Amino acid sequence: MTSRKKILILLTERFPFGVGETFLESEANYWSDFDRVILFPTSHGGTNTPRPFDGYSSSNVEIFTAPAACLSKPQKALALIKLLFWKEFWYELFQIGQKSKSKFLSIRKMISVGVNGELSASAFYRYYYDMLQGDNIILYAYWLYNPAVVASKLNEKIHADIAISRAHGFDLYESRSNGYLPFRRYLLSTLDKVYPVSNDGCSYLKRKYPAFERKIIEKKLGTVDYGIEYYERKSGKFRIVTCSNCVSIKRIDLIVEALSLFEDDMIDLEWTHYGDGPELAMLKDVAEKKLKGIVDYRFAGNLHKMELIDSYKTNQYDLFINVSSTEGIPVSIMEAMSFGIPVIATDVGGTSELVADKNFLLPADITATELKNKISEIINLDESIYLEIREKARSNWKKVWNANDNFAEFYRSIKES
């Protein structure tokens, strides 16, 4: 009798296309135990070249690129008609009426996610149906949003051995989406497990949906251990680093404002920001006006993952800052801590689970002056105390946020399930 092959179907937003979802590159190290890994970017049009990453060249990894964006208008119209006859559609309309602060936008979002889910699942099913018969299938959605809806719809057709989803931030906290995220009840009903990546997210989801409490389990993310270089503080210079998309919730403009307040402090400050986004041009203009002659600053844009890692290892940054107004759990902080870089960050989402020293947690509504004062406090620390903080950042990361431990346990648990 032929043994069943182990198939992992990993549903993403765009990965391995574009520049996002970089955390998944670390998980690729754990795909070798599967006979086949099918990457399914549910929001990708299939027109770009996938980016290189560890594991992509493996013979067991393939990419399916035929989501809803590629399908014809008649197919989309049929999917919309089918959506109108689905009982969950009418339940969602009721939820929008009860919860949403922007009902028209929420209805558009719900219809888009619902239609995309049906079309993408149907396209995958038609293409792979004959090739997956009799196999041991794990459906793994990386986000509790488009990918999870596609996974649930697909599970209705192929009846996988297990269907699961992670949950992070934008796909978890309804307050970040005008009070409404589509198909929560449907997803929690149809998925076998939902894995928030933070304790805060896990508690939030259980409070919101207590009927599904037993399905909701925290599974931490992590970053790879790339080693750590010997640190020697540069006399007279203090190096700050930030890493995020240039979007409003990251509040990089607040960092610019805080750094501008050092004008009279006679401190040699250097600030490097890694990341791109819609606000980058505006931030460059603001920095040119407010920081010139005060801070030696650089907007380095998006780097390939290993280029960013090399920068953390070799540039000996003194402080990492994150002042987001909302978060899931920031992988950027994990990466900084893995190199022993002290972190100050706003106490939002699961960030407090990363920053063990509560003295380095900032109120969500922090002002530029308060941020400037906290940075000054770090700069003026006795060197022995500062070095202890670096060691604590590294040891806390190694104990709790090491990908070798967290991802190995995650994949072991889903294969056992």
Tab-separated table of C-alpha atoms in Angstrom:
chain	number	residue	atom	x	y	z
A	1	MET	CA	0.000	0.000	0.000
A	2	THR	CA	1.365	3.428	-0.973
A	3	SER	CA	1.936	5.746	1.997
A	4	ARG	CA	0.163	9.103	2.013
A	5	LYS	CA	2.313	12.067	1.026
A	6	LYS	CA	2.507	15.004	3.407
A	7	ILE	CA	1.342	18.163	1.603
A	8	LEU	CA	1.568	21.676	3.071
A	9	ILE	CA	-0.604	24.275	1.320
A	10	LEU	CA	0.545	27.657	2.644
A	11	LEU	CA	-1.821	30.532	1.845
A	12	THR	CA	-0.330	34.042	1.984
A	13	GLU	CA	-1.305	37.525	0.864
A	14	ARG	CA	1.500	37.934	-1.703
A	15	PHE	CA	4.535	35.951	-0.567
A	16	PRO	CA	6.815	35.018	-2.299
A	17	PHE	CA	6.021	38.031	-4.504
A	18	GLY	CA	6.626	41.634	-3.516
A	19	VAL	CA	8.605	42.659	-0.430
A	20	GLY	CA	6.224	41.873	2.438
A	21	GLU	CA	5.727	38.844	4.698
A	22	THR	CA	9.485	38.529	5.188
A	23	PHE	CA	8.916	36.543	8.408
A	24	LEU	CA	7.873	33.589	6.243
A	25	GLU	CA	11.381	33.288	4.836
A	26	SER	CA	12.536	31.938	8.198
A	27	GLU	CA	9.770	29.324	8.209
A	28	ALA	CA	11.051	27.936	4.903
A	29	ASN	CA	13.755	26.144	6.873
A	30	TYR	CA	11.044	23.842	8.249
A	31	TRP	CA	9.440	22.768	4.975
A	32	SER	CA	11.866	19.979	4.132
A	33	ASP	CA	9.839	17.434	6.128
A	34	PHE	CA	6.943	17.750	3.666
A	35	ASP	CA	6.786	15.880	0.378
A	36	ARG	CA	5.256	18.929	-1.308
A	37	VAL	CA	4.861	22.553	-0.289
A	38	ILE	CA	2.444	24.637	-2.369
A	39	LEU	CA	2.716	28.396	-1.820
A	40	PHE	CA	-0.605	30.066	-2.608
A	41	PRO	CA	-0.476	33.911	-2.713
A	42	THR	CA	-4.185	34.739	-2.564
A	43	SER	CA	-3.868	38.408	-3.605
A	44	HIS	CA	-1.261	38.071	-6.336
A	45	GLY	CA	-1.982	38.569	-10.019
A	46	GLY	CA	0.761	36.227	-11.203
A	47	THR	CA	2.743	38.812	-13.167
A	48	ASN	CA	5.956	39.255	-11.138
A	49	THR	CA	8.999	37.101	-10.541
A	50	PRO	CA	9.078	35.551	-7.051
A	51	ARG	CA	11.871	36.854	-4.856
A	52	PRO	CA	14.675	34.496	-3.865
A	53	PHE	CA	14.639	33.066	-0.357
A	54	ASP	CA	16.020	30.046	1.445
A	55	GLY	CA	13.956	27.039	0.461
A	56	TYR	CA	12.569	28.433	-2.796
A	57	SER	CA	14.982	26.369	-4.874
A	58	SER	CA	14.000	23.167	-3.066
A	59	SER	CA	12.464	20.556	-5.306
A	60	ASN	CA	9.454	20.132	-2.989
A	61	VAL	CA	8.355	23.829	-3.188
A	62	GLU	CA	6.026	25.142	-5.900
A	63	ILE	CA	3.916	28.282	-6.375
A	64	PHE	CA	0.276	28.489	-7.452
A	65	THR	CA	-0.498	31.851	-9.061
A	66	ALA	CA	-4.107	31.899	-10.208
A	67	PRO	CA	-6.110	33.830	-7.597
A	68	ALA	CA	-9.262	35.810	-8.248
A	69	ALA	CA	-7.444	38.756	-9.856
A	70	CYS	CA	-6.624	36.564	-12.854
A	71	LEU	CA	-10.161	35.368	-13.513
A	72	SER	CA	-12.711	36.697	-15.969
A	73	LYS	CA	-15.575	39.112	-15.255
A	74	PRO	CA	-18.267	36.443	-15.842
A	75	GLN	CA	-16.554	34.189	-13.303
A	76	LYS	CA	-16.467	37.036	-10.789
A	77	ALA	CA	-20.127	37.833	-11.445
A	78	LEU	CA	-21.111	34.213	-10.776
A	79	ALA	CA	-19.113	34.232	-7.559
A	80	LEU	CA	-20.927	37.400	-6.468
A	81	ILE	CA	-24.317	35.809	-7.147
A	82	LYS	CA	-23.261	32.753	-5.153
A	83	LEU	CA	-22.193	35.041	-2.294
A	84	LEU	CA	-25.676	36.597	-2.175
A	85	PHE	CA	-27.192	33.165	-1.564
A	86	TRP	CA	-24.728	32.304	1.222
A	87	LYS	CA	-26.186	32.624	4.732
A	88	GLU	CA	-22.902	34.033	6.070
A	89	PHE	CA	-23.299	37.020	3.739
A	90	TRP	CA	-26.476	38.122	5.482
A	91	TYR	CA	-25.001	37.469	8.910
A	92	GLU	CA	-22.036	39.697	7.964
A	93	LEU	CA	-24.362	42.485	6.809
A	94	PHE	CA	-25.988	42.390	10.239
A	95	GLN	CA	-22.551	42.528	11.918
A	96	ILE	CA	-21.566	45.529	9.821
A	97	GLY	CA	-24.745	47.303	10.875
A	98	GLN	CA	-23.923	46.613	14.524
A	99	LYS	CA	-20.151	47.216	14.584
A	100	SER	CA	-18.766	49.149	11.660
A	101	LYS	CA	-17.949	52.850	11.817
A	102	SER	CA	-17.837	52.998	8.010
A	103	LYS	CA	-20.588	50.754	6.713
A	104	PHE	CA	-20.095	51.333	2.984
A	105	LEU	CA	-16.351	50.566	3.153
A	106	SER	CA	-17.003	47.513	5.329
A	107	ILE	CA	-19.592	46.129	2.895
A	108	ARG	CA	-17.146	46.592	0.009
A	109	LYS	CA	-14.430	44.853	2.019
A	110	MET	CA	-16.709	41.956	2.958
A	111	ILE	CA	-17.867	41.409	-0.626
A	112	SER	CA	-14.302	41.609	-1.959
A	113	VAL	CA	-12.989	39.083	0.576
A	114	GLY	CA	-15.957	36.770	0.041
A	115	VAL	CA	-15.745	36.790	-3.757
A	116	ASN	CA	-11.956	36.389	-3.695
A	117	GLY	CA	-12.302	33.456	-1.309
A	118	GLU	CA	-14.751	31.595	-3.530
A	119	LEU	CA	-12.885	32.257	-6.791
A	120	SER	CA	-9.408	31.510	-5.438
A	121	ALA	CA	-10.500	28.285	-3.741
A	122	SER	CA	-12.302	27.128	-6.894
A	123	ALA	CA	-9.287	27.896	-9.101
A	124	PHE	CA	-6.956	25.934	-6.821
A	125	TYR	CA	-9.389	23.025	-6.578
A	126	ARG	CA	-9.752	22.747	-10.358
A	127	TYR	CA	-5.994	22.778	-10.887
A	128	TYR	CA	-4.895	20.430	-8.089
A	129	TYR	CA	-7.868	18.144	-7.464
A	130	ASP	CA	-6.521	15.074	-9.286
A	131	MET	CA	-2.996	15.559	-7.924
A	132	LEU	CA	-3.974	15.663	-4.227
A	133	GLN	CA	-6.200	12.603	-3.959
A	134	GLY	CA	-5.294	10.400	-1.012
A	135	ASP	CA	-2.640	12.737	0.355
A	136	ASN	CA	-2.236	14.031	3.903
A	137	ILE	CA	-3.038	17.740	3.519
A	138	ILE	CA	-2.384	20.641	5.883
A	139	LEU	CA	-4.035	23.955	4.978
A	140	TYR	CA	-2.114	26.780	6.643
A	141	ALA	CA	-3.267	30.390	6.209
A	142	TYR	CA	-0.716	32.961	7.322
A	143	TRP	CA	-3.319	35.687	7.967
A	144	LEU	CA	-6.809	35.556	9.474
A	145	TYR	CA	-8.062	37.510	6.470
A	146	ASN	CA	-8.035	36.751	2.709
A	147	PRO	CA	-5.799	33.665	3.085
A	148	ALA	CA	-7.942	32.222	5.891
A	149	VAL	CA	-11.196	32.715	3.952
A	150	VAL	CA	-9.648	30.988	0.919
A	151	ALA	CA	-8.405	28.186	3.170
A	152	SER	CA	-11.862	27.662	4.699
A	153	LYS	CA	-13.545	27.702	1.289
A	154	LEU	CA	-10.937	25.302	-0.083
A	155	ASN	CA	-11.349	23.006	2.910
A	156	GLU	CA	-15.031	22.623	2.073
A	157	LYS	CA	-13.928	21.152	-1.264
A	158	ILE	CA	-10.859	19.020	-0.456
A	159	HIS	CA	-11.490	18.148	3.236
A	160	ALA	CA	-7.924	18.607	4.446
A	161	ASP	CA	-6.598	16.719	7.459
A	162	ILE	CA	-6.234	20.027	9.282
A	163	ALA	CA	-6.969	23.679	8.419
A	164	ILE	CA	-5.314	26.393	10.518
A	165	SER	CA	-4.518	30.102	10.474
A	166	ARG	CA	-2.126	32.434	12.224
A	167	ALA	CA	-3.418	35.819	13.405
A	168	HIS	CA	-1.175	38.872	13.762
A	169	GLY	CA	-2.406	42.469	14.000
A	170	PHE	CA	-4.390	44.075	11.172
A	171	ASP	CA	-6.118	40.721	10.618
A	172	LEU	CA	-6.949	40.335	14.318
A	173	TYR	CA	-7.844	43.623	16.033
A	174	GLU	CA	-11.154	44.939	14.703
A	175	SER	CA	-10.409	48.439	15.991
A	176	ARG	CA	-7.803	48.741	13.243
A	177	SER	CA	-10.513	48.244	10.590
A	178	ASN	CA	-13.288	50.623	11.632
A	179	GLY	CA	-14.617	48.081	14.104
A	180	TYR	CA	-15.194	45.290	11.590
A	181	LEU	CA	-13.235	42.396	10.065
A	182	PRO	CA	-15.061	40.053	7.679
A	183	PHE	CA	-16.146	36.483	8.378
A	184	ARG	CA	-14.895	36.074	11.962
A	185	ARG	CA	-17.634	33.603	12.922
A	186	TYR	CA	-17.261	31.626	9.707
A	187	LEU	CA	-13.480	31.313	10.095
A	188	LEU	CA	-13.583	30.305	13.740
A	189	SER	CA	-16.332	27.784	12.953
A	190	THR	CA	-14.585	26.143	10.004
A	191	LEU	CA	-10.884	26.286	10.902
A	192	ASP	CA	-9.526	23.616	13.234
A	193	LYS	CA	-7.150	25.982	15.043
A	194	VAL	CA	-6.387	29.709	15.062
A	195	TYR	CA	-2.951	30.719	16.307
A	196	PRO	CA	-2.514	34.354	17.416
A	197	VAL	CA	1.181	35.237	17.536
A	198	SER	CA	0.992	37.042	20.890
A	199	ASN	CA	-0.596	36.462	24.274
A	200	ASP	CA	-2.408	39.799	23.914
A	201	GLY	CA	-3.898	38.695	20.586
A	202	CYS	CA	-4.871	35.323	22.030
A	203	SER	CA	-6.650	36.911	24.997
A	204	TYR	CA	-8.373	39.436	22.723
A	205	LEU	CA	-9.773	36.778	20.392
A	206	LYS	CA	-10.968	34.600	23.264
A	207	ARG	CA	-12.764	37.552	24.865
A	208	LYS	CA	-14.455	38.442	21.577
A	209	TYR	CA	-15.416	34.866	20.659
A	210	PRO	CA	-15.608	32.762	23.848
A	211	ALA	CA	-17.547	29.987	22.092
A	212	PHE	CA	-14.381	29.124	20.148
A	213	GLU	CA	-11.934	29.488	23.032
A	214	ARG	CA	-10.571	25.945	22.735
A	215	LYS	CA	-9.565	26.526	19.123
A	216	ILE	CA	-7.525	29.644	19.913
A	217	ILE	CA	-3.913	28.944	20.933
A	218	GLU	CA	-0.926	31.277	21.085
A	219	LYS	CA	1.975	30.315	18.808
A	220	LYS	CA	4.882	32.728	18.951
A	221	LEU	CA	6.849	33.953	15.980
A	222	GLY	CA	10.638	34.196	16.147
A	223	THR	CA	13.731	35.263	14.271
A	224	VAL	CA	16.802	33.327	13.257
A	225	ASP	CA	19.986	33.521	15.309
A	226	TYR	CA	22.580	35.095	13.038
A	227	GLY	CA	25.110	35.475	15.817
A	228	ILE	CA	26.277	38.662	17.447
A	229	GLU	CA	29.350	40.840	16.923
A	230	TYR	CA	31.501	42.243	19.709
A	231	TYR	CA	30.027	45.622	20.709
A	232	GLU	CA	32.150	48.654	21.462
A	233	ARG	CA	30.411	51.949	22.076
A	234	LYS	CA	31.689	54.670	19.755
A	235	SER	CA	32.967	57.622	21.721
A	236	GLY	CA	30.833	60.732	21.241
A	237	LYS	CA	28.380	59.144	18.771
A	238	PHE	CA	24.969	57.575	19.445
A	239	ARG	CA	23.428	55.468	16.688
A	240	ILE	CA	19.649	55.004	16.475
A	241	VAL	CA	17.929	52.598	14.089
A	242	THR	CA	14.292	52.103	13.110
A	243	CYS	CA	12.725	49.580	10.733
A	244	SER	CA	9.136	49.678	9.478
A	245	ASN	CA	6.897	50.537	6.580
A	246	CYS	CA	6.466	54.280	6.116
A	247	VAL	CA	2.781	54.401	7.030
A	248	SER	CA	0.859	56.568	9.480
A	249	ILE	CA	0.438	53.981	12.260
A	250	LYS	CA	4.236	53.688	12.581
A	251	ARG	CA	4.468	57.407	13.513
A	252	ILE	CA	7.953	57.923	12.106
A	253	ASP	CA	7.147	61.638	11.980
A	254	LEU	CA	7.026	61.555	15.809
A	255	ILE	CA	10.593	60.234	15.826
A	256	VAL	CA	11.658	63.061	13.492
A	257	GLU	CA	10.020	65.579	15.820
A	258	ALA	CA	11.684	64.084	18.914
A	259	LEU	CA	15.133	64.056	17.296
A	260	SER	CA	14.728	67.687	16.233
A	261	LEU	CA	14.506	68.607	19.937
A	262	PHE	CA	18.178	67.677	20.395
A	263	GLU	CA	19.175	70.912	18.639
A	264	ASP	CA	20.712	72.444	21.776
A	265	ASP	CA	22.067	69.238	23.368
A	266	MET	CA	25.386	69.036	21.524
A	267	ILE	CA	25.067	65.258	21.015
A	268	ASP	CA	26.420	63.519	17.918
A	269	LEU	CA	23.320	61.605	16.801
A	270	GLU	CA	22.994	59.262	13.844
A	271	TRP	CA	19.632	57.829	12.761
A	272	THR	CA	19.031	55.173	10.091
A	273	HIS	CA	15.559	54.135	8.974
A	274	TYR	CA	14.986	50.932	6.986
A	275	GLY	CA	11.724	50.599	5.089
A	276	ASP	CA	9.647	52.116	2.324
A	277	GLY	CA	6.036	53.108	1.884
A	278	PRO	CA	3.547	55.808	0.899
A	279	GLU	CA	4.794	58.356	3.462
A	280	LEU	CA	8.491	58.078	2.619
A	281	ALA	CA	8.651	61.202	0.418
A	282	MET	CA	6.802	63.252	3.031
A	283	LEU	CA	9.099	62.014	5.808
A	284	LYS	CA	12.182	62.909	3.796
A	285	ASP	CA	10.842	66.448	3.334
A	286	VAL	CA	10.057	66.817	7.048
A	287	ALA	CA	13.457	65.439	8.050
A	288	GLU	CA	15.218	67.839	5.660
A	289	LYS	CA	13.481	70.782	7.337
A	290	LYS	CA	13.770	69.662	10.961
A	291	LEU	CA	16.909	67.531	11.270
A	292	LYS	CA	19.479	69.144	8.999
A	293	GLY	CA	22.489	70.127	11.101
A	294	ILE	CA	21.086	68.356	14.187
A	295	VAL	CA	21.077	64.661	13.282
A	296	ASP	CA	23.020	62.711	10.683
A	297	TYR	CA	20.057	60.795	9.229
A	298	ARG	CA	19.540	58.330	6.390
A	299	PHE	CA	16.453	56.726	4.836
A	300	ALA	CA	17.907	53.461	3.553
A	301	GLY	CA	14.704	52.086	1.947
A	302	ASN	CA	13.893	48.395	1.687
A	303	LEU	CA	16.812	46.009	1.882
A	304	HIS	CA	16.955	42.325	1.118
A	305	LYS	CA	16.606	40.427	4.388
A	306	MET	CA	20.259	39.388	4.581
A	307	GLU	CA	21.420	42.921	3.778
A	308	LEU	CA	19.403	44.167	6.752
A	309	ILE	CA	20.835	41.429	8.958
A	310	ASP	CA	24.379	42.320	7.914
A	311	SER	CA	23.654	45.962	8.728
A	312	TYR	CA	22.492	45.057	12.248
A	313	LYS	CA	25.573	42.909	12.789
A	314	THR	CA	28.192	45.371	11.552
A	315	ASN	CA	26.899	48.886	12.334
A	316	GLN	CA	26.720	48.477	16.116
A	317	TYR	CA	23.514	50.426	16.656
A	318	ASP	CA	22.951	51.759	20.175
A	319	LEU	CA	19.144	51.948	20.236
A	320	PHE	CA	16.108	50.677	18.322
A	321	ILE	CA	12.870	52.703	18.456
A	322	ASN	CA	9.286	51.684	17.677
A	323	VAL	CA	6.489	54.179	18.413
A	324	SER	CA	3.612	52.542	16.520
A	325	SER	CA	0.097	53.523	17.520
A	326	THR	CA	-0.975	49.889	17.114
A	327	GLU	CA	0.813	46.568	16.626
A	328	GLY	CA	0.363	42.835	16.523
A	329	ILE	CA	3.779	41.762	17.719
A	330	PRO	CA	6.663	43.458	15.865
A	331	VAL	CA	9.172	41.065	14.324
A	332	SER	CA	11.439	44.073	13.732
A	333	ILE	CA	11.881	44.340	17.522
A	334	MET	CA	12.742	40.637	17.757
A	335	GLU	CA	15.451	41.069	15.114
A	336	ALA	CA	16.944	44.074	16.896
A	337	MET	CA	16.963	42.264	20.250
A	338	SER	CA	18.668	39.239	18.720
A	339	PHE	CA	21.691	41.473	18.090
A	340	GLY	CA	21.600	42.890	21.600
A	341	ILE	CA	20.229	46.265	20.527
A	342	PRO	CA	18.205	47.879	23.355
A	343	VAL	CA	14.626	48.718	22.384
A	344	ILE	CA	12.225	51.433	23.486
A	345	ALA	CA	8.700	50.995	22.179
A	346	THR	CA	5.086	51.972	22.732
A	347	ASP	CA	3.030	49.627	24.876
A	348	VAL	CA	0.549	48.539	22.204
A	349	GLY	CA	-0.616	45.103	21.068
A	350	GLY	CA	1.837	42.409	22.123
A	351	THR	CA	4.890	44.700	22.299
A	352	SER	CA	5.096	44.427	26.095
A	353	GLU	CA	5.718	40.698	25.657
A	354	LEU	CA	8.908	41.561	23.757
A	355	VAL	CA	10.257	44.449	25.831
A	356	ALA	CA	10.839	42.753	29.161
A	357	ASP	CA	12.092	45.881	30.962
A	358	LYS	CA	8.951	47.953	31.636
A	359	ASN	CA	11.088	51.093	31.953
A	360	PHE	CA	11.559	50.912	28.190
A	361	LEU	CA	7.849	50.730	27.393
A	362	LEU	CA	6.305	54.044	26.353
A	363	PRO	CA	2.656	55.131	26.620
A	364	ALA	CA	0.779	54.851	23.340
A	365	ASP	CA	0.060	58.602	23.388
A	366	ILE	CA	3.666	59.645	24.018
A	367	THR	CA	4.666	63.153	22.941
A	368	ALA	CA	7.792	64.155	21.045
A	369	THR	CA	9.224	65.765	24.186
A	370	GLU	CA	8.652	62.619	26.253
A	371	LEU	CA	10.264	60.488	23.544
A	372	LYS	CA	13.239	62.838	23.393
A	373	ASN	CA	13.647	62.588	27.171
A	374	LYS	CA	13.575	58.780	27.057
A	375	ILE	CA	16.240	58.740	24.337
A	376	SER	CA	18.363	61.116	26.436
A	377	GLU	CA	17.958	58.785	29.406
A	378	ILE	CA	19.443	55.904	27.382
A	379	ILE	CA	22.257	58.062	26.042
A	380	ASN	CA	23.255	59.155	29.554
A	381	LEU	CA	23.280	55.703	31.145
A	382	ASP	CA	26.441	54.542	32.870
A	383	GLU	CA	28.291	52.299	30.414
A	384	SER	CA	28.187	49.226	32.656
A	385	ILE	CA	24.403	49.553	33.071
A	386	TYR	CA	23.974	50.100	29.336
A	387	LEU	CA	25.992	46.946	28.556
A	388	GLU	CA	23.806	44.974	30.978
A	389	ILE	CA	20.746	46.178	29.064
A	390	ARG	CA	22.266	44.932	25.818
A	391	GLU	CA	22.941	41.539	27.356
A	392	LYS	CA	19.394	41.381	28.730
A	393	ALA	CA	17.899	42.175	25.297
A	394	ARG	CA	19.875	39.357	23.693
A	395	SER	CA	19.156	36.819	26.464
A	396	ASN	CA	15.416	37.625	26.485
A	397	TRP	CA	15.262	37.121	22.730
A	398	LYS	CA	17.188	33.844	22.946
A	399	LYS	CA	14.906	32.523	25.679
A	400	VAL	CA	11.533	33.464	24.161
A	401	TRP	CA	11.789	34.550	20.516
A	402	ASN	CA	14.283	32.207	18.898
A	403	ALA	CA	12.884	30.852	15.628
A	404	ASN	CA	14.779	27.585	16.036
A	405	ASP	CA	12.600	26.793	19.027
A	406	ASN	CA	9.298	28.477	18.120
A	407	PHE	CA	9.003	27.403	14.488
A	408	ALA	CA	10.198	23.877	15.193
A	409	GLU	CA	7.498	23.520	17.861
A	410	PHE	CA	4.860	25.083	15.583
A	411	TYR	CA	5.483	22.733	12.663
A	412	ARG	CA	5.789	19.741	14.957
A	413	SER	CA	2.405	20.525	16.503
A	414	ILE	CA	0.544	20.953	13.205
A	415	LYS	CA	2.038	17.747	11.769
A	416	GLU	CA	1.037	15.843	14.905
A	417	SER	CA	-2.467	17.325	14.712
